[in-house]
CSV table of C-alpha atoms in Angstrom, one decimal:
chain,number,residue,atom,x,y,z
M,1210,MET,CA,127.2,198.4,96.3
M,1211,SER,CA,130.7,197.4,97.0
M,1212,SER,CA,131.3,195.4,100.1
M,1213,SER,CA,134.0,197.7,101.4
M,1214,LYS,CA,131.8,200.8,101.1
M,1215,ARG,CA,128.9,199.0,102.8
M,1216,ASN,CA,131.2,197.8,105.6
M,1217,SER,CA,132.7,201.3,106.0
M,1218,LEU,CA,129.2,202.8,106.3
M,1219,VAL,CA,128.2,200.1,108.8
M,1220,SER,CA,131.3,200.7,110.9
M,1221,LYS,CA,130.8,204.5,110.9
M,1222,ILE,CA,127.1,204.0,111.9
M,1223,THR,CA,128.1,201.6,114.7
M,1224,GLU,CA,130.7,204.1,116.0
M,1225,GLU,CA,128.1,206.9,115.8
M,1226,PHE,CA,125.6,204.8,117.8
M,1227,LYS,CA,128.3,204.2,120.4
M,1228,ARG,CA,128.8,208.0,120.7
M,1229,LEU,CA,125.1,208.5,120.9
M,1230,GLU,CA,124.6,205.9,123.6
M,1231,LYS,CA,127.3,207.6,125.7
M,1232,LEU,CA,125.6,210.9,125.1
M,1233,PHE,CA,122.2,209.5,126.1
M,1234,THR,CA,123.9,208.2,129.3
M,1235,ASP,CA,125.5,211.6,129.9
M,1236,ILE,CA,122.2,213.4,129.3
M,1237,ARG,CA,120.3,211.2,131.7
M,1238,SER,CA,123.0,211.6,134.3
M,1239,SER,CA,123.0,215.4,133.8
M,1240,ILE,CA,119.2,215.5,134.2
M,1241,ALA,CA,119.3,213.5,137.4
M,1242,SER,CA,122.1,215.8,138.7
M,1243,LEU,CA,120.1,218.9,137.8
M,1244,GLU,CA,117.0,217.6,139.5
M,1245,SER,CA,119.0,216.8,142.6
M,1246,LEU,CA,120.6,220.3,142.6
M,1247,ARG,CA,117.2,221.9,142.3
M,1248,ARG,CA,115.7,219.9,145.1
M,1249,ARG,CA,118.6,220.8,147.4
M,1250,ALA,CA,118.5,224.4,146.3
M,1251,GLU,CA,114.8,224.6,147.1
M,1252,LYS,CA,115.5,223.2,150.6
M,1253,ALA,CA,118.4,225.7,151.1
M,1254,GLU,CA,116.2,228.7,150.1
M,1255,ASN,CA,113.6,228.1,152.7
M,1256,PRO,CA,115.4,226.7,155.8
M,1257,ILE,CA,112.9,228.0,158.3
M,1258,GLU,CA,109.8,227.1,156.3
M,1259,LYS,CA,108.8,224.2,158.5
M,1260,ASP,CA,109.8,225.8,161.8
M,1261,PRO,CA,109.8,229.6,162.0
M,1262,ALA,CA,111.5,229.3,165.5
M,1263,LEU,CA,114.7,228.3,163.7
M,1264,LEU,CA,115.1,231.8,162.4
M,1265,ASN,CA,117.1,232.8,165.5
M,1266,TYR,CA,119.6,230.0,164.7
M,1267,VAL,CA,120.0,230.5,161.0
M,1268,ASN,CA,122.5,232.9,159.5
M,1269,LEU,CA,120.8,234.5,156.5
M,1270,THR,CA,124.1,235.5,155.0
M,1271,THR,CA,125.2,231.9,155.0
M,1272,VAL,CA,121.9,230.9,153.5
M,1273,ASN,CA,122.2,233.4,150.8
M,1274,ARG,CA,125.7,232.2,150.0
M,1275,VAL,CA,124.5,228.6,149.8
M,1276,VAL,CA,121.6,229.6,147.6
M,1277,ALA,CA,124.0,231.6,145.3
M,1278,SER,CA,126.3,228.6,145.2
M,1279,PHE,CA,123.4,226.3,144.2
M,1280,SER,CA,122.3,228.8,141.6
M,1281,LEU,CA,125.7,228.8,140.1
M,1282,SER,CA,125.8,225.0,140.2
M,1283,ILE,CA,122.4,224.9,138.6
M,1284,ALA,CA,123.4,227.4,135.9
M,1285,ASN,CA,126.5,225.3,135.1
M,1286,SER,CA,124.4,222.1,135.0
M,1287,VAL,CA,121.9,223.7,132.7
M,1288,GLU,CA,124.7,224.9,130.4
M,1289,LYS,CA,126.3,221.4,130.4
M,1290,LEU,CA,122.9,219.8,129.7
M,1291,SER,CA,122.2,222.3,126.9
M,1292,ASP,CA,125.6,221.5,125.3
M,1293,GLU,CA,124.9,217.8,125.5
M,1294,VAL,CA,121.5,218.3,123.9
M,1295,SER,CA,123.1,220.4,121.2
M,1296,GLN,CA,125.7,217.7,120.7
M,1297,LEU,CA,122.9,215.1,120.5
M,1298,PHE,CA,121.3,217.0,117.7
M,1299,THR,CA,124.7,217.2,115.8
M,1300,GLU,CA,125.5,213.6,116.3
M,1301,THR,CA,121.9,212.6,115.3
M,1302,ALA,CA,122.1,214.6,112.1
M,1303,SER,CA,125.4,213.0,111.3
M,1304,LEU,CA,124.0,209.5,112.0
M,1305,LEU,CA,120.9,210.3,109.9
M,1306,LYS,CA,123.2,211.3,106.9
M,1307,LEU,CA,125.1,208.0,107.3
M,1308,LEU,CA,121.8,206.0,107.5
M,1309,ASP,CA,120.6,207.9,104.4
M,1310,SER,CA,123.8,206.9,102.6
M,1311,LEU,CA,123.4,203.3,103.6
M,1312,THR,CA,119.8,203.3,102.5
M,1313,GLU,CA,120.8,204.7,99.1
M,1314,GLU,CA,123.5,202.1,98.7
M,1315,LEU,CA,121.1,199.3,99.7
M,1316,GLN,CA,118.4,200.6,97.3
M,1317,GLU,CA,121.0,200.7,94.5
M,1318,ALA,CA,122.2,197.2,95.4
M,1319,CYS,CA,118.6,196.0,95.5
M,1320,HIS,CA,117.8,197.7,92.2
M,1321,ASN,CA,120.9,196.0,90.7
M,1322,GLN,CA,119.9,192.7,92.1
M,1323,ILE,CA,116.4,193.1,90.7
M,1324,GLN,CA,117.9,194.0,87.4
M,1325,ASN,CA,120.2,191.0,87.6
M,1326,PHE,CA,117.3,188.8,88.6
M,1327,LEU,CA,115.3,190.0,85.6
M,1328,VAL,CA,118.3,189.5,83.3
M,1329,PHE,CA,118.9,186.0,84.8
M,1330,ASN,CA,115.2,185.2,84.4
M,1331,GLU,CA,115.3,186.4,80.8
M,1332,LEU,CA,118.5,184.4,80.2
M,1333,ILE,CA,116.9,181.2,81.6
M,1334,ILE,CA,113.9,181.7,79.4
M,1335,ALA,CA,116.0,182.4,76.3
M,1336,VAL,CA,118.4,179.4,77.0
M,1337,ASN,CA,115.4,177.1,77.4
M,1338,GLU,CA,113.9,178.5,74.2
M,1339,VAL,CA,117.2,177.9,72.4
M,1340,ARG,CA,117.2,174.3,73.9
M,1341,GLU,CA,113.7,173.6,72.6
M,1342,ILE,CA,114.3,175.1,69.2
M,1343,LEU,CA,117.6,173.1,69.0
M,1344,ILE,CA,115.7,169.9,69.7
M,1345,GLN,CA,113.1,170.7,67.1
M,1346,GLU,CA,115.7,171.7,64.6
M,1347,MET,CA,117.7,168.5,65.3
M,1348,ASP,CA,114.5,166.4,64.8
M,1349,LEU,CA,113.7,168.1,61.6
M,1350,THR,CA,117.3,167.9,60.3
M,1351,CYS,CA,117.6,164.2,61.2
M,1352,TYR,CA,114.3,163.4,59.6
M,1353,SER,CA,115.2,165.3,56.5
M,1354,ALA,CA,118.6,163.6,56.4
M,1355,CYS,CA,117.1,160.1,57.0
M,1356,LEU,CA,114.4,160.8,54.4
M,1357,HIS,CA,117.1,161.5,51.8
M,1358,ILE,CA,119.4,158.7,52.9
M,1359,SER,CA,116.8,156.0,52.7
M,1360,PRO,CA,113.2,157.1,52.0
M,1361,THR,CA,111.8,153.6,52.4
M,1362,LEU,CA,113.3,153.2,56.0
M,1363,VAL,CA,111.9,156.4,57.4
M,1364,PRO,CA,108.5,155.9,59.1
M,1365,PRO,CA,105.7,158.1,58.0
M,1366,VAL,CA,105.2,161.2,60.0
M,1367,ALA,CA,102.6,164.0,60.2
M,1368,PRO,CA,102.4,166.1,57.1
M,1369,ALA,CA,103.2,169.2,59.0
M,1370,PHE,CA,106.5,167.7,60.2
M,1371,HIS,CA,107.3,166.6,56.7
M,1372,LEU,CA,106.5,170.0,55.4
M,1373,ALA,CA,108.6,171.8,58.1
M,1374,SER,CA,111.6,169.6,57.4
M,1375,SER,CA,111.5,170.5,53.7
M,1376,TYR,CA,111.9,174.2,54.6
M,1377,LEU,CA,115.1,173.8,56.6
M,1378,SER,CA,117.6,176.5,55.8
M,1379,GLU,CA,121.2,175.9,55.1
M,1380,ARG,CA,122.1,177.7,58.4
M,1381,SER,CA,121.1,176.7,61.9
M,1382,ILE,CA,118.2,178.8,63.1
M,1383,THR,CA,119.2,177.9,66.7
M,1384,PHE,CA,122.7,179.2,66.2
M,1385,SER,CA,121.4,182.5,64.6
M,1386,LEU,CA,119.1,182.9,67.6
M,1387,TRP,CA,122.0,182.2,70.0
M,1388,ARG,CA,124.4,184.6,68.3
M,1389,GLU,CA,122.0,187.5,67.7
M,1390,GLU,CA,119.7,187.3,70.7
M,1391,VAL,CA,120.9,185.2,73.6
M,1392,ALA,CA,124.7,185.5,73.7
M,1393,PRO,CA,124.6,189.3,73.8
M,1394,MET,CA,122.4,189.1,76.9
M,1395,PHE,CA,125.3,187.5,78.8
M,1396,SER,CA,127.3,190.7,78.4
M,1397,VAL,CA,124.6,192.6,80.3
M,1398,CYS,CA,124.4,190.1,83.1
M,1399,LYS,CA,126.9,190.3,86.0
M,1400,MET,CA,127.7,186.8,87.0
């Protein structure tokens, strides 16, 4: 995953969360306001509930206007809250898409890192193998060369070592291994 794409997604997600946070605050405020309106409307609907003697002092037309006003305010608050909840769903869907995109990018990056790790691990094993084979090939070549330079000066060695040195090819086995097997692996690896 490119750093700029990841940073862009992270920035977009951060901005989306800021909008959601404001929306959550607005929704909580709208809920509190709606609850308050409903409590006050309930009190306005029944002004004489506690004391029926107040009926002589209460103008029912005014009470009906106040109740109608509260009903209108409640309807407006309900509409506002519904719009905010609808916007919450829209914003959440947008945020979920961004989070899905970021997850895909991270999974791809993780997969690439795992692939790179596996390639690096194979490279380390292959380079160590080349190193070991080179040391063995150098030992055999030096022994064979010394044996031909001065057979009497070369100390006796195990028969298997003597036999192996007698089968040395004219070309380096290590270089063939490097050229055909190991070096091409570096083109696959992203360093």
